[in-house]
């Protein structure tokens, strides 16, 4: 069994991620895809993938986090994509539930397209957030 979308990079697991992985493996989970949602969580996903053989990473900017992005964040995401344990770009998409202003919707669309282009450039699938 593969956990194809988990957030072991969440701060709630920072003290016990090793035990969480161990329990999951005891219950049949063989591999984990830790999905990033901003630059910090994407970087942490990659670090976890480097530490644990059974962990892989997806890196990207969640649509709700686009408004907090800095101009260089996409460059940093692209740099992370070069790591052999990064399997996908994600968690990306469109989410207008919280961001109802047209300007934020346009920004989400722009960064969704840019991240799809990064995925294509690096021949990676995408992990799409949908609400």
Coordinates of N, CA and C in Angstrom, one line a residue:
X1 N 0.8 -1.2 0.0 CA 0.0 0.0 0.0 C 0.9 1.2 0.0
X2 N 0.5 2.3 -0.7 CA 1.2 3.5 -0.8 C 0.3 4.7 -0.3
X3 N 0.8 5.5 0.6 CA 0.0 6.7 1.0 C 0.4 7.8 -0.1
X4 N -0.5 8.0 -1.0 CA -0.1 8.9 -2.1 C -0.3 10.4 -1.8
X5 N -0.8 10.7 -0.6 CA -0.9 12.1 -0.3 C -1.0 12.3 1.2
X6 N 0.2 12.6 1.8 CA 0.2 12.8 3.3 C 1.0 14.0 3.6
X7 N 0.8 14.5 4.8 CA 1.5 15.8 5.2 C 2.3 15.5 6.4
X8 N 3.3 14.6 6.3 CA 4.2 14.3 7.4 C 5.1 15.5 7.6
X9 N 5.1 16.5 6.7 CA 5.8 17.7 6.9 C 5.1 18.7 7.7
X10 N 3.9 18.4 8.2 CA 3.2 19.3 9.1 C 3.8 19.4 10.4
X11 N 3.8 20.6 11.0 CA 4.5 20.8 12.3 C 3.9 19.8 13.4
X12 N 2.7 19.4 13.3 CA 2.2 18.5 14.3 C 2.9 17.1 14.4
X13 N 3.7 16.8 13.3 CA 4.4 15.6 13.3 C 5.9 15.8 13.6
X14 N 6.3 17.0 13.8 CA 7.8 17.2 13.9 C 8.4 16.5 15.1
X15 N 7.7 16.2 16.1 CA 8.3 15.5 17.3 C 8.2 14.0 17.1
X16 N 7.2 13.5 16.3 CA 7.0 12.0 16.3 C 6.9 11.4 14.9
X17 N 7.5 12.1 13.9 CA 7.3 11.6 12.5 C 7.9 10.2 12.3
X18 N 8.9 9.9 13.0 CA 9.5 8.5 12.9 C 8.6 7.5 13.4
X19 N 7.9 7.7 14.5 CA 6.9 6.8 15.1 C 5.7 6.7 14.1
X20 N 5.3 7.8 13.5 CA 4.1 7.8 12.6 C 4.5 6.9 11.4
X21 N 5.7 7.0 10.9 CA 6.1 6.2 9.7 C 6.2 4.7 10.2
X22 N 6.7 4.5 11.3 CA 6.8 3.1 11.8 C 5.5 2.5 12.0
X23 N 4.5 3.2 12.6 CA 3.2 2.6 12.7 C 2.5 2.4 11.4
X24 N 2.7 3.3 10.5 CA 2.1 3.1 9.2 C 2.7 1.9 8.5
X25 N 4.0 1.7 8.6 CA 4.6 0.5 7.9 C 4.1 -0.8 8.6
X26 N 3.9 -0.7 9.9 CA 3.4 -1.9 10.6 C 2.0 -2.3 10.1
X27 N 1.3 -1.3 9.6 CA 0.0 -1.5 9.1 C -0.1 -1.6 7.6
X28 N 1.0 -1.9 6.9 CA 1.0 -2.2 5.5 C 1.4 -1.1 4.6
X29 N 1.6 0.1 5.1 CA 2.0 1.2 4.1 C 3.5 1.0 3.8
X30 N 3.8 0.9 2.5 CA 5.2 0.7 2.1 C 5.9 2.0 1.7
X31 N 5.2 2.9 1.1 CA 5.8 4.1 0.6 C 4.8 5.3 0.9
X32 N 5.4 6.5 1.0 CA 4.7 7.7 1.3 C 5.1 8.8 0.3
X33 N 4.1 9.6 -0.1 CA 4.3 10.8 -0.9 C 3.9 11.9 0.0
X34 N 4.9 12.7 0.5 CA 4.7 13.8 1.3 C 4.6 15.0 0.4
X35 N 3.4 15.7 0.5 CA 3.0 16.8 -0.4 C 3.3 18.1 0.2
X36 N 4.0 19.0 -0.5 CA 4.2 20.3 0.0 C 3.0 21.2 -0.4
X37 N 2.9 22.3 0.3 CA 1.8 23.3 0.0 C 2.3 24.7 0.0
X38 N 3.6 24.9 0.4 CA 4.3 26.2 0.3 C 5.8 25.9 0.2
X39 N 6.6 26.9 0.2 CA 8.1 26.6 0.1 C 8.6 25.9 1.3
X40 N 8.2 26.3 2.5 CA 8.7 25.7 3.7 C 8.3 24.2 3.8
X41 N 7.0 23.9 3.6 CA 6.6 22.5 3.6 C 7.1 21.7 2.5
X42 N 7.4 22.3 1.3 CA 8.0 21.6 0.2 C 9.4 21.2 0.6
X43 N 10.1 22.2 1.1 CA 11.5 21.9 1.5 C 11.6 20.8 2.6
X44 N 10.6 20.9 3.5 CA 10.6 19.8 4.6 C 10.3 18.5 4.0
X45 N 9.4 18.4 3.0 CA 9.0 17.2 2.3 C 10.3 16.6 1.7
X46 N 11.1 17.4 1.1 CA 12.3 16.9 0.4 C 13.3 16.4 1.5
X47 N 13.4 17.1 2.6 CA 14.3 16.7 3.7 C 13.9 15.3 4.2
X48 N 12.6 15.2 4.4 CA 12.0 13.9 4.9 C 12.3 12.8 3.9
X49 N 12.2 13.1 2.6 CA 12.5 12.0 1.6 C 14.0 11.7 1.6
X50 N 14.8 12.6 1.9 CA 16.2 12.3 2.0 C 16.6 11.5 3.2
X51 N 15.8 11.6 4.3 CA 16.1 10.9 5.6 C 15.5 9.5 5.6
X52 N 14.4 9.3 4.9 CA 13.7 8.0 5.0 C 13.6 7.4 3.6
X53 N 14.1 6.2 3.4 CA 14.1 5.6 2.1 C 12.7 5.4 1.5
X54 N 11.7 5.2 2.3 CA 10.3 5.0 1.9 C 9.5 6.2 1.6
X55 N 10.1 7.4 1.8 CA 9.4 8.7 1.7 C 9.8 9.4 0.4
X56 N 8.9 9.9 -0.3 CA 9.1 10.7 -1.5 C 8.4 12.0 -1.4
X57 N 8.7 13.0 -2.2 CA 8.1 14.3 -2.0 C 7.4 14.8 -3.3
X58 N 6.4 15.7 -3.1 CA 5.8 16.5 -4.1 C 6.1 17.9 -3.6
X59 N 6.4 18.8 -4.5 CA 6.7 20.2 -4.1 C 5.8 21.2 -4.9
X60 N 5.3 22.2 -4.2 CA 4.5 23.2 -4.9 C 3.9 24.2 -3.9
X61 N 3.1 25.1 -4.5 CA 2.4 26.1 -3.8 C 0.9 25.9 -3.8
X62 N 0.3 25.7 -2.7 CA -1.2 25.5 -2.6 C -1.8 26.8 -3.1
X63 N -3.0 26.8 -3.7 CA -3.6 28.0 -4.2 C -3.9 29.0 -3.0
X64 N -4.2 28.5 -1.9 CA -4.5 29.5 -0.8 C -3.3 30.1 -0.2
X65 N -2.1 29.6 -0.6 CA -0.8 30.2 -0.1 C -0.2 31.1 -1.1
X66 N -0.8 31.2 -2.3 CA -0.2 32.0 -3.4 C 0.0 33.5 -2.9
X67 N -1.0 34.0 -2.1 CA -0.9 35.4 -1.7 C 0.2 35.7 -0.8
X68 N 0.8 34.6 -0.1 CA 1.9 34.8 0.8 C 3.3 34.5 0.1
X69 N 3.2 34.2 -1.2 CA 4.4 33.9 -1.9 C 5.3 35.1 -2.1
X70 N 6.6 34.8 -2.1 CA 7.6 35.8 -2.5 C 8.0 35.5 -3.9
X71 N 8.6 36.5 -4.6 CA 8.9 36.4 -6.0 C 9.8 35.2 -6.3
X72 N 10.7 34.9 -5.4 CA 11.7 33.8 -5.7 C 11.2 32.4 -5.3
X73 N 10.0 32.3 -4.8 CA 9.5 31.0 -4.3 C 9.4 30.0 -5.4
X74 N 9.0 30.4 -6.6 CA 8.9 29.4 -7.7 C 10.2 29.0 -8.2
X75 N 11.2 29.9 -8.1 CA 12.6 29.4 -8.4 C 13.1 28.4 -7.4
X76 N 12.8 28.6 -6.2 CA 13.2 27.6 -5.2 C 12.4 26.3 -5.4
X77 N 11.2 26.3 -5.7 CA 10.4 25.1 -6.0 C 11.1 24.4 -7.2
X78 N 11.4 25.1 -8.2 CA 12.1 24.5 -9.3 C 13.4 23.8 -8.9
X79 N 14.2 24.5 -8.1 CA 15.4 23.9 -7.6 C 15.1 22.6 -6.9
X80 N 14.1 22.6 -6.1 CA 13.7 21.3 -5.3 C 13.3 20.2 -6.3
X81 N 12.8 20.6 -7.4 CA 12.3 19.6 -8.4 C 13.5 18.7 -9.0
X82 N 14.7 19.2 -8.8 CA 15.9 18.5 -9.4 C 16.3 17.3 -8.5
X83 N 15.7 17.3 -7.3 CA 16.0 16.2 -6.3 C 15.4 14.9 -6.9
X84 N 16.1 13.8 -6.9 CA 15.6 12.5 -7.5 C 14.4 12.0 -6.7
X85 N 14.2 12.4 -5.4 CA 13.1 11.8 -4.7 C 11.9 12.7 -4.8
X86 N 11.9 13.7 -5.6 CA 10.7 14.6 -5.8 C 10.0 14.0 -7.0
X87 N 8.8 13.5 -6.8 CA 8.1 12.7 -7.9 C 7.0 13.6 -8.6
X88 N 6.6 14.7 -8.0 CA 5.5 15.5 -8.5 C 5.6 16.9 -8.1
X89 N 4.8 17.7 -8.8 CA 4.5 19.1 -8.4 C 3.2 19.2 -7.8
X90 N 3.1 19.6 -6.5 CA 1.9 19.7 -5.9 C 2.1 20.0 -4.4
X91 N 1.2 20.6 -3.8 CA -0.2 20.5 -4.1 C -0.6 21.9 -4.7
X92 N -1.1 21.8 -6.0 CA -1.4 23.0 -6.7 C -2.9 23.0 -7.2
X93 N -3.4 24.1 -7.6 CA -4.7 24.1 -8.1 C -5.4 25.4 -8.0
X94 N -6.7 25.4 -7.9 CA -7.5 26.6 -7.8 C -8.4 26.4 -6.6
X95 N -8.6 27.4 -5.7 CA -9.5 27.2 -4.6 C -10.0 28.6 -4.2
X96 N -11.2 28.8 -4.7 CA -11.9 30.2 -4.5 C -12.7 30.2 -3.3
X97 N -12.7 29.2 -2.4 CA -13.6 29.2 -1.2 C -13.2 30.3 -0.3
X98 N -11.9 30.5 -0.1 CA -11.4 31.6 0.8 C -11.1 32.8 0.1
X99 N -10.6 32.7 -1.1 CA -10.1 33.9 -1.9 C -11.2 34.2 -2.9
X100 N -12.1 35.1 -2.5 CA -13.2 35.5 -3.4 C -12.9 36.7 -4.3
X101 N -11.9 37.5 -4.0 CA -11.5 38.6 -4.8 C -11.0 38.2 -6.1
X102 N -11.4 39.0 -7.2 CA -11.0 38.6 -8.5 C -9.5 38.7 -8.7
X103 N -8.8 39.6 -8.0 CA -7.4 39.7 -8.1 C -6.7 38.5 -7.6
X104 N -7.2 38.0 -6.5 CA -6.6 36.7 -5.9 C -6.9 35.5 -6.8
X105 N -8.1 35.5 -7.4 CA -8.4 34.4 -8.3 C -7.5 34.4 -9.5
X106 N -7.2 35.6 -10.0 CA -6.3 35.7 -11.2 C -4.9 35.3 -10.8
X107 N -4.5 35.7 -9.6 CA -3.2 35.3 -9.1 C -3.1 33.7 -9.0
X108 N -4.1 33.1 -8.4 CA -4.1 31.7 -8.3 C -4.0 31.0 -9.7
X109 N -4.8 31.5 -10.7 CA -4.7 31.0 -12.0 C -3.3 31.1 -12.6
X110 N -2.7 32.3 -12.4 CA -1.4 32.5 -12.9 C -0.4 31.5 -12.4
X111 N -0.4 31.3 -11.0 CA 0.6 30.4 -10.4 C 0.2 28.9 -10.7
X112 N -1.0 28.6 -10.9 CA -1.4 27.3 -11.3 C -0.7 27.0 -12.6
X113 N -0.9 27.9 -13.6 CA -0.3 27.7 -14.9 C 1.2 27.6 -14.8
X114 N 1.8 28.5 -14.1 CA 3.3 28.5 -13.9 C 3.8 27.1 -13.4
X115 N 3.1 26.6 -12.4 CA 3.5 25.3 -11.8 C 3.2 24.2 -12.7
X116 N 2.2 24.2 -13.5 CA 2.0 23.2 -14.6 C 3.1 23.2 -15.6
X117 N 3.5 24.4 -15.9 CA 4.7 24.6 -16.8 C 6.0 24.0 -16.2
X118 N 6.2 24.2 -14.9 CA 7.3 23.6 -14.3 C 7.3 22.1 -14.3
X119 N 6.1 21.6 -14.1 CA 5.9 20.1 -14.1 C 6.2 19.6 -15.5
X120 N 5.7 20.2 -16.5 CA 6.0 19.8 -17.9 C 7.5 19.9 -18.2
X121 N 8.1 21.0 -17.8 CA 9.5 21.2 -18.0 C 10.4 20.0 -17.4
X122 N 10.0 19.6 -16.2 CA 10.7 18.6 -15.5 C 10.1 17.2 -15.6
X123 N 9.1 17.1 -16.5 CA 8.4 15.8 -16.7 C 7.9 15.1 -15.5
X124 N 7.2 15.9 -14.7 CA 6.6 15.4 -13.4 C 5.1 15.5 -13.5
X125 N 4.4 14.6 -12.9 CA 2.9 14.7 -12.8 C 2.6 15.8 -11.8
X126 N 1.3 16.2 -11.7 CA 0.9 17.2 -10.7 C -0.1 16.6 -9.7
X127 N -0.1 17.1 -8.5 CA -1.0 16.8 -7.5 C -2.0 18.0 -7.4
X128 N -3.2 17.8 -7.8 CA -4.1 18.9 -7.9 C -5.0 19.0 -6.6
X129 N -5.1 20.2 -6.0 CA -6.0 20.4 -5.0 C -7.4 20.8 -5.6
X130 N -8.4 20.2 -5.2 CA -9.8 20.6 -5.7 C -10.7 20.7 -4.5
X131 N -11.6 21.7 -4.6 CA -12.6 21.9 -3.6 C -13.9 22.1 -4.3

